[in-house]
JSON list of C-alpha atoms in Angstrom, two decimals:
[
{"chain": "A", "resi": 18, "resn": "MET", "atom": "CA", "xyz": [-19.50, 10.61, 6.02]},
{"chain": "A", "resi": 19, "resn": "LEU", "atom": "CA", "xyz": [-20.39, 7.05, 5.02]},
{"chain": "A", "resi": 20, "resn": "ILE", "atom": "CA", "xyz": [-17.43, 4.68, 5.34]},
{"chain": "A", "resi": 21, "resn": "THR", "atom": "CA", "xyz": [-16.74, 2.95, 2.00]},
{"chain": "A", "resi": 22, "resn": "PRO", "atom": "CA", "xyz": [-13.74, 1.18, 0.42]},
{"chain": "A", "resi": 23, "resn": "LYS", "atom": "CA", "xyz": [-12.91, 4.50, -1.29]},
{"chain": "A", "resi": 24, "resn": "THR", "atom": "CA", "xyz": [-12.72, 6.40, 2.03]},
{"chain": "A", "resi": 25, "resn": "LYS", "atom": "CA", "xyz": [-9.22, 7.80, 2.65]},
{"chain": "A", "resi": 26, "resn": "VAL", "atom": "CA", "xyz": [-7.63, 6.49, 5.84]},
{"chain": "A", "resi": 27, "resn": "GLY", "atom": "CA", "xyz": [-6.61, 10.00, 6.91]},
{"chain": "A", "resi": 28, "resn": "GLU", "atom": "CA", "xyz": [-10.14, 11.39, 6.47]},
{"chain": "A", "resi": 29, "resn": "LEU", "atom": "CA", "xyz": [-11.54, 8.45, 8.41]},
{"chain": "A", "resi": 30, "resn": "LEU", "atom": "CA", "xyz": [-9.17, 8.99, 11.34]},
{"chain": "A", "resi": 31, "resn": "ASP", "atom": "CA", "xyz": [-9.70, 12.77, 11.28]},
{"chain": "A", "resi": 32, "resn": "GLN", "atom": "CA", "xyz": [-13.43, 12.24, 11.73]},
{"chain": "A", "resi": 33, "resn": "TRP", "atom": "CA", "xyz": [-13.21, 9.25, 14.09]},
{"chain": "A", "resi": 34, "resn": "PRO", "atom": "CA", "xyz": [-9.79, 9.17, 15.85]},
{"chain": "A", "resi": 35, "resn": "GLU", "atom": "CA", "xyz": [-10.98, 6.25, 17.99]},
{"chain": "A", "resi": 36, "resn": "LEU", "atom": "CA", "xyz": [-10.97, 4.04, 14.87]},
{"chain": "A", "resi": 37, "resn": "GLU", "atom": "CA", "xyz": [-7.19, 3.92, 15.03]},
{"chain": "A", "resi": 38, "resn": "GLN", "atom": "CA", "xyz": [-7.54, 1.36, 17.84]},
{"chain": "A", "resi": 39, "resn": "VAL", "atom": "CA", "xyz": [-10.04, -0.64, 15.78]},
{"chain": "A", "resi": 40, "resn": "LEU", "atom": "CA", "xyz": [-7.65, -0.70, 12.80]},
{"chain": "A", "resi": 41, "resn": "VAL", "atom": "CA", "xyz": [-4.69, -1.79, 14.93]},
{"chain": "A", "resi": 42, "resn": "ALA", "atom": "CA", "xyz": [-6.79, -4.55, 16.51]},
{"chain": "A", "resi": 43, "resn": "LEU", "atom": "CA", "xyz": [-7.72, -5.84, 13.04]},
{"chain": "A", "resi": 44, "resn": "SER", "atom": "CA", "xyz": [-4.15, -6.02, 11.73]},
{"chain": "A", "resi": 45, "resn": "PRO", "atom": "CA", "xyz": [-0.70, -5.33, 13.20]},
{"chain": "A", "resi": 46, "resn": "ALA", "atom": "CA", "xyz": [0.20, -3.66, 9.88]},
{"chain": "A", "resi": 47, "resn": "PHE", "atom": "CA", "xyz": [-1.95, -0.70, 10.95]},
{"chain": "A", "resi": 48, "resn": "GLU", "atom": "CA", "xyz": [0.23, -0.07, 14.00]},
{"chain": "A", "resi": 49, "resn": "LYS", "atom": "CA", "xyz": [2.30, 2.22, 11.77]},
{"chain": "A", "resi": 50, "resn": "LEU", "atom": "CA", "xyz": [-0.64, 4.65, 11.56]},
{"chain": "A", "resi": 51, "resn": "LYS", "atom": "CA", "xyz": [0.29, 5.77, 15.07]},
{"chain": "A", "resi": 52, "resn": "HIS", "atom": "CA", "xyz": [3.38, 7.47, 13.63]},
{"chain": "A", "resi": 53, "resn": "PRO", "atom": "CA", "xyz": [2.48, 11.07, 12.72]},
{"chain": "A", "resi": 54, "resn": "VAL", "atom": "CA", "xyz": [4.52, 11.24, 9.49]},
{"chain": "A", "resi": 55, "resn": "LEU", "atom": "CA", "xyz": [3.08, 8.03, 8.06]},
{"chain": "A", "resi": 56, "resn": "ARG", "atom": "CA", "xyz": [-0.38, 9.08, 9.19]},
{"chain": "A", "resi": 57, "resn": "ARG", "atom": "CA", "xyz": [-0.05, 12.35, 7.26]},
{"chain": "A", "resi": 58, "resn": "THR", "atom": "CA", "xyz": [1.56, 10.87, 4.15]},
{"chain": "A", "resi": 59, "resn": "VAL", "atom": "CA", "xyz": [0.08, 7.42, 3.65]},
{"chain": "A", "resi": 60, "resn": "GLY", "atom": "CA", "xyz": [-3.18, 8.31, 5.37]},
{"chain": "A", "resi": 61, "resn": "ARG", "atom": "CA", "xyz": [-3.75, 11.18, 2.97]},
{"chain": "A", "resi": 62, "resn": "VAL", "atom": "CA", "xyz": [-3.57, 9.01, -0.17]},
{"chain": "A", "resi": 63, "resn": "ALA", "atom": "CA", "xyz": [-4.44, 5.47, 0.93]},
{"chain": "A", "resi": 64, "resn": "THR", "atom": "CA", "xyz": [-8.04, 4.30, 0.68]},
{"chain": "A", "resi": 65, "resn": "LEU", "atom": "CA", "xyz": [-9.56, 1.64, 2.90]},
{"chain": "A", "resi": 66, "resn": "GLN", "atom": "CA", "xyz": [-9.47, -0.69, -0.12]},
{"chain": "A", "resi": 67, "resn": "GLN", "atom": "CA", "xyz": [-5.69, -0.21, -0.31]},
{"chain": "A", "resi": 68, "resn": "ALA", "atom": "CA", "xyz": [-5.34, -0.46, 3.47]},
{"chain": "A", "resi": 69, "resn": "ALA", "atom": "CA", "xyz": [-7.21, -3.77, 3.41]},
{"chain": "A", "resi": 70, "resn": "ALA", "atom": "CA", "xyz": [-4.63, -5.15, 0.97]},
{"chain": "A", "resi": 71, "resn": "ILE", "atom": "CA", "xyz": [-1.79, -3.91, 3.20]},
{"chain": "A", "resi": 72, "resn": "GLY", "atom": "CA", "xyz": [-3.41, -5.45, 6.28]},
{"chain": "A", "resi": 73, "resn": "GLN", "atom": "CA", "xyz": [-4.22, -8.65, 4.34]},
{"chain": "A", "resi": 74, "resn": "LEU", "atom": "CA", "xyz": [-7.92, -8.30, 5.18]},
{"chain": "A", "resi": 75, "resn": "PRO", "atom": "CA", "xyz": [-11.01, -8.62, 3.00]},
{"chain": "A", "resi": 76, "resn": "VAL", "atom": "CA", "xyz": [-12.06, -5.02, 2.34]},
{"chain": "A", "resi": 77, "resn": "ASP", "atom": "CA", "xyz": [-15.70, -5.82, 3.07]},
{"chain": "A", "resi": 78, "resn": "ASP", "atom": "CA", "xyz": [-14.75, -7.08, 6.55]},
{"chain": "A", "resi": 79, "resn": "LEU", "atom": "CA", "xyz": [-12.63, -4.00, 7.20]},
{"chain": "A", "resi": 80, "resn": "VAL", "atom": "CA", "xyz": [-15.40, -1.60, 6.14]},
{"chain": "A", "resi": 81, "resn": "ARG", "atom": "CA", "xyz": [-18.03, -3.56, 8.10]},
{"chain": "A", "resi": 82, "resn": "ASN", "atom": "CA", "xyz": [-15.95, -3.49, 11.30]},
{"chain": "A", "resi": 83, "resn": "LEU", "atom": "CA", "xyz": [-15.29, 0.24, 10.97]},
{"chain": "A", "resi": 84, "resn": "ARG", "atom": "CA", "xyz": [-18.93, 1.00, 10.23]},
{"chain": "A", "resi": 85, "resn": "GLU", "atom": "CA", "xyz": [-20.08, -1.04, 13.23]},
{"chain": "A", "resi": 86, "resn": "ALA", "atom": "CA", "xyz": [-17.64, 0.83, 15.46]},
{"chain": "A", "resi": 87, "resn": "VAL", "atom": "CA", "xyz": [-19.24, 4.17, 14.54]},
{"chain": "A", "resi": 88, "resn": "GLY", "atom": "CA", "xyz": [-22.84, 2.96, 14.28]},
{"chain": "A", "resi": 89, "resn": "GLN", "atom": "CA", "xyz": [-23.14, 2.72, 10.49]},
{"chain": "A", "resi": 90, "resn": "HIS", "atom": "CA", "xyz": [-24.65, -0.40, 8.97]},
{"chain": "A", "resi": 91, "resn": "GLY", "atom": "CA", "xyz": [-24.76, -2.04, 5.54]},
{"chain": "A", "resi": 92, "resn": "THR", "atom": "CA", "xyz": [-22.11, -2.89, 2.98]},
{"chain": "A", "resi": 93, "resn": "GLU", "atom": "CA", "xyz": [-21.14, -1.76, -0.48]},
{"chain": "A", "resi": 94, "resn": "ALA", "atom": "CA", "xyz": [-21.34, -4.47, -3.11]},
{"chain": "A", "resi": 95, "resn": "GLY", "atom": "CA", "xyz": [-18.50, -5.25, -5.48]},
{"chain": "A", "resi": 96, "resn": "SER", "atom": "CA", "xyz": [-15.71, -3.85, -3.34]},
{"chain": "A", "resi": 97, "resn": "GLU", "atom": "CA", "xyz": [-12.98, -6.44, -3.51]},
{"chain": "A", "resi": 98, "resn": "ALA", "atom": "CA", "xyz": [-9.53, -5.48, -2.30]},
{"chain": "A", "resi": 99, "resn": "HIS", "atom": "CA", "xyz": [-6.81, -5.60, -4.88]},
{"chain": "A", "resi": 100, "resn": "SER", "atom": "CA", "xyz": [-3.28, -6.73, -4.46]},
{"chain": "A", "resi": 101, "resn": "TYR", "atom": "CA", "xyz": [-0.17, -6.75, -6.59]},
{"chain": "A", "resi": 102, "resn": "LEU", "atom": "CA", "xyz": [1.04, -10.02, -5.02]},
{"chain": "A", "resi": 103, "resn": "VAL", "atom": "CA", "xyz": [1.35, -12.81, -7.57]},
{"chain": "A", "resi": 104, "resn": "ALA", "atom": "CA", "xyz": [2.53, -16.40, -7.46]},
{"chain": "A", "resi": 105, "resn": "ALA", "atom": "CA", "xyz": [4.20, -16.30, -10.89]},
{"chain": "A", "resi": 106, "resn": "PRO", "atom": "CA", "xyz": [5.88, -13.21, -12.34]},
{"chain": "A", "resi": 107, "resn": "PRO", "atom": "CA", "xyz": [4.45, -11.56, -15.47]},
{"chain": "A", "resi": 108, "resn": "GLU", "atom": "CA", "xyz": [6.04, -12.08, -18.89]},
{"chain": "A", "resi": 109, "resn": "TRP", "atom": "CA", "xyz": [7.90, -8.76, -18.81]},
{"chain": "A", "resi": 110, "resn": "PHE", "atom": "CA", "xyz": [9.89, -9.72, -15.72]},
{"chain": "A", "resi": 111, "resn": "SER", "atom": "CA", "xyz": [13.44, -11.04, -15.82]},
{"chain": "A", "resi": 112, "resn": "GLU", "atom": "CA", "xyz": [15.68, -11.16, -12.74]},
{"chain": "A", "resi": 113, "resn": "SER", "atom": "CA", "xyz": [18.64, -10.26, -14.96]},
{"chain": "A", "resi": 114, "resn": "ARG", "atom": "CA", "xyz": [17.08, -6.85, -15.76]},
{"chain": "A", "resi": 115, "resn": "VAL", "atom": "CA", "xyz": [16.94, -5.73, -12.11]},
{"chain": "A", "resi": 116, "resn": "VAL", "atom": "CA", "xyz": [19.39, -2.82, -12.04]},
{"chain": "A", "resi": 117, "resn": "ARG", "atom": "CA", "xyz": [18.53, -1.16, -8.75]},
{"chain": "A", "resi": 118, "resn": "ILE", "atom": "CA", "xyz": [17.32, -2.28, -5.34]},
{"chain": "A", "resi": 119, "resn": "TYR", "atom": "CA", "xyz": [15.50, 0.21, -3.13]},
{"chain": "A", "resi": 120, "resn": "ASP", "atom": "CA", "xyz": [15.01, -1.00, 0.43]},
{"chain": "A", "resi": 121, "resn": "ALA", "atom": "CA", "xyz": [12.18, 1.07, 1.92]},
{"chain": "A", "resi": 122, "resn": "SER", "atom": "CA", "xyz": [12.07, -0.91, 5.18]},
{"chain": "A", "resi": 123, "resn": "SER", "atom": "CA", "xyz": [14.33, 1.37, 7.23]},
{"chain": "A", "resi": 124, "resn": "LEU", "atom": "CA", "xyz": [12.47, 4.51, 6.11]},
{"chain": "A", "resi": 125, "resn": "ILE", "atom": "CA", "xyz": [9.10, 2.95, 6.93]},
{"chain": "A", "resi": 126, "resn": "GLN", "atom": "CA", "xyz": [10.36, 1.73, 10.32]},
{"chain": "A", "resi": 127, "resn": "LYS", "atom": "CA", "xyz": [11.40, 5.34, 11.09]},
{"chain": "A", "resi": 128, "resn": "GLY", "atom": "CA", "xyz": [7.93, 6.52, 10.11]},
{"chain": "A", "resi": 129, "resn": "GLU", "atom": "CA", "xyz": [9.09, 8.20, 6.92]},
{"chain": "A", "resi": 130, "resn": "SER", "atom": "CA", "xyz": [7.53, 7.84, 3.49]},
{"chain": "A", "resi": 131, "resn": "PRO", "atom": "CA", "xyz": [9.60, 6.19, 0.73]},
{"chain": "A", "resi": 132, "resn": "LEU", "atom": "CA", "xyz": [7.39, 7.67, -2.01]},
{"chain": "A", "resi": 133, "resn": "ALA", "atom": "CA", "xyz": [9.78, 10.38, -3.26]},
{"chain": "A", "resi": 134, "resn": "GLY", "atom": "CA", "xyz": [12.79, 8.05, -3.30]},
{"chain": "A", "resi": 135, "resn": "VAL", "atom": "CA", "xyz": [10.94, 5.27, -5.09]},
{"chain": "A", "resi": 136, "resn": "LEU", "atom": "CA", "xyz": [9.49, 7.65, -7.68]},
{"chain": "A", "resi": 137, "resn": "SER", "atom": "CA", "xyz": [12.96, 9.10, -8.29]},
{"chain": "A", "resi": 138, "resn": "ALA", "atom": "CA", "xyz": [14.53, 5.64, -8.66]},
{"chain": "A", "resi": 139, "resn": "ALA", "atom": "CA", "xyz": [11.74, 4.52, -11.00]},
{"chain": "A", "resi": 140, "resn": "HIS", "atom": "CA", "xyz": [12.09, 7.68, -13.10]},
{"chain": "A", "resi": 141, "resn": "GLN", "atom": "CA", "xyz": [15.78, 6.86, -13.66]},
{"chain": "A", "resi": 142, "resn": "LEU", "atom": "CA", "xyz": [15.00, 3.47, -15.22]},
{"chain": "A", "resi": 143, "resn": "GLN", "atom": "CA", "xyz": [16.02, 3.13, -18.87]},
{"chain": "A", "resi": 144, "resn": "GLY", "atom": "CA", "xyz": [14.50, 0.82, -21.48]},
{"chain": "A", "resi": 145, "resn": "ASP", "atom": "CA", "xyz": [13.59, -2.52, -19.96]},
{"chain": "A", "resi": 146, "resn": "GLU", "atom": "CA", "xyz": [15.45, -2.00, -16.67]},
{"chain": "A", "resi": 147, "resn": "ILE", "atom": "CA", "xyz": [13.65, -3.08, -13.51]},
{"chain": "A", "resi": 148, "resn": "LEU", "atom": "CA", "xyz": [13.67, -1.57, -10.04]},
{"chain": "A", "resi": 149, "resn": "GLU", "atom": "CA", "xyz": [13.32, -3.89, -7.05]},
{"chain": "A", "resi": 150, "resn": "LEU", "atom": "CA", "xyz": [11.52, -2.35, -4.08]},
{"chain": "A", "resi": 151, "resn": "GLN", "atom": "CA", "xyz": [11.73, -4.08, -0.70]},
{"chain": "A", "resi": 152, "resn": "ALA", "atom": "CA", "xyz": [9.17, -3.21, 1.99]},
{"chain": "A", "resi": 153, "resn": "PRO", "atom": "CA", "xyz": [7.87, -4.74, 5.24]},
{"chain": "A", "resi": 154, "resn": "PHE", "atom": "CA", "xyz": [4.34, -4.91, 3.75]},
{"chain": "A", "resi": 155, "resn": "GLU", "atom": "CA", "xyz": [2.72, -4.57, 0.35]},
{"chain": "A", "resi": 156, "resn": "PRO", "atom": "CA", "xyz": [2.82, -0.81, -0.39]},
{"chain": "A", "resi": 157, "resn": "VAL", "atom": "CA", "xyz": [-0.44, -0.76, -2.36]},
{"chain": "A", "resi": 158, "resn": "PRO", "atom": "CA", "xyz": [-0.91, 3.06, -2.46]},
{"chain": "A", "resi": 159, "resn": "LEU", "atom": "CA", "xyz": [2.64, 3.54, -3.74]},
{"chain": "A", "resi": 160, "resn": "LEU", "atom": "CA", "xyz": [2.24, 0.79, -6.36]},
{"chain": "A", "resi": 161, "resn": "ASP", "atom": "CA", "xyz": [-1.10, 2.30, -7.41]},
{"chain": "A", "resi": 162, "resn": "GLN", "atom": "CA", "xyz": [0.62, 5.65, -7.99]},
{"chain": "A", "resi": 163, "resn": "LEU", "atom": "CA", "xyz": [3.37, 4.04, -10.04]},
{"chain": "A", "resi": 164, "resn": "LYS", "atom": "CA", "xyz": [0.82, 2.16, -12.13]},
{"chain": "A", "resi": 165, "resn": "GLU", "atom": "CA", "xyz": [-1.12, 5.39, -12.71]},
{"chain": "A", "resi": 166, "resn": "LYS", "atom": "CA", "xyz": [2.12, 6.99, -13.92]},
{"chain": "A", "resi": 167, "resn": "GLY", "atom": "CA", "xyz": [2.48, 4.24, -16.53]},
{"chain": "A", "resi": 168, "resn": "TYR", "atom": "CA", "xyz": [4.77, 1.75, -14.80]},
{"chain": "A", "resi": 169, "resn": "LEU", "atom": "CA", "xyz": [4.37, -2.01, -14.81]},
{"chain": "A", "resi": 170, "resn": "VAL", "atom": "CA", "xyz": [4.35, -3.40, -11.26]},
{"chain": "A", "resi": 171, "resn": "PHE", "atom": "CA", "xyz": [3.95, -6.64, -9.38]},
{"chain": "A", "resi": 172, "resn": "ALA", "atom": "CA", "xyz": [4.95, -8.01, -5.98]},
{"chain": "A", "resi": 173, "resn": "ARG", "atom": "CA", "xyz": [6.00, -11.24, -4.32]},
{"chain": "A", "resi": 174, "resn": "GLN", "atom": "CA", "xyz": [5.70, -12.17, -0.67]},
{"chain": "A", "resi": 175, "resn": "GLY", "atom": "CA", "xyz": [9.08, -12.96, 0.84]},
{"chain": "A", "resi": 176, "resn": "ASP", "atom": "CA", "xyz": [9.82, -14.52, 4.21]},
{"chain": "A", "resi": 177, "resn": "LEU", "atom": "CA", "xyz": [10.05, -11.23, 6.11]},
{"chain": "A", "resi": 178, "resn": "GLN", "atom": "CA", "xyz": [9.16, -8.65, 3.48]},
{"chain": "A", "resi": 179, "resn": "VAL", "atom": "CA", "xyz": [7.36, -7.95, 0.24]},
{"chain": "A", "resi": 180, "resn": "VAL", "atom": "CA", "xyz": [9.50, -7.54, -2.86]},
{"chain": "A", "resi": 181, "resn": "CYS", "atom": "CA", "xyz": [8.01, -5.38, -5.61]},
{"chain": "A", "resi": 182, "resn": "TYR", "atom": "CA", "xyz": [9.23, -4.99, -9.18]},
{"chain": "A", "resi": 183, "resn": "ILE", "atom": "CA", "xyz": [8.78, -1.84, -11.24]},
{"chain": "A", "resi": 184, "resn": "MET", "atom": "CA", "xyz": [9.46, -1.23, -14.93]},
{"chain": "A", "resi": 185, "resn": "LYS", "atom": "CA", "xyz": [8.55, 1.58, -17.33]},
{"chain": "A", "resi": 186, "resn": "ALA", "atom": "CA", "xyz": [5.75, 0.49, -19.64]}
]
C-alpha cells in the first residue's frame, strides 16, 4: 500500500503498527490513537489528510515522514490539509442562535467516540438553530461527516479547546 493523504489511519496502523510511534512523535494529538476504542472508531474513518489537520501538521510533511519510516519515497502533489478553523465566523452564524452545547472533551479523554451523540444533537436542530461542539482538538473527520450530511460547520480555536458550530443547511 502506498501511503497517501487519502490513506485511512486505521489501515495504515494495521499494516505498519510501528508507525504509531512516528505519529505520536510528530504531534501529541496522536497520543489518543493508543486508546483501542478511538483507534477503532476514528482510525477507521479518518484519513491522513484529516489527521494532519487534527495534529496541526502540513499533510505533505506527515505523509513524507510516514513514507520515510517504511521506506517509501516521493510525494503526492496537490494534497493540502483542510481545516474548519476560521478567524471570522461565516454569515450564517449568530451566537444568539446557539441552542445546545455538546462538550465532547470528557468522552474523548475516556477514549470514547462522540460521533453518535453529536449526530443525534445535530439531527434535533430546528430551523436556524446552532449546535456548539466543544472538543480538545479539531474533530475534522466528524465535521467532514456532518458536512457530507448537509450541515454547515466551522470551528474556532479557543484557549484550551476547539469550539465548533453546526447548523442544518
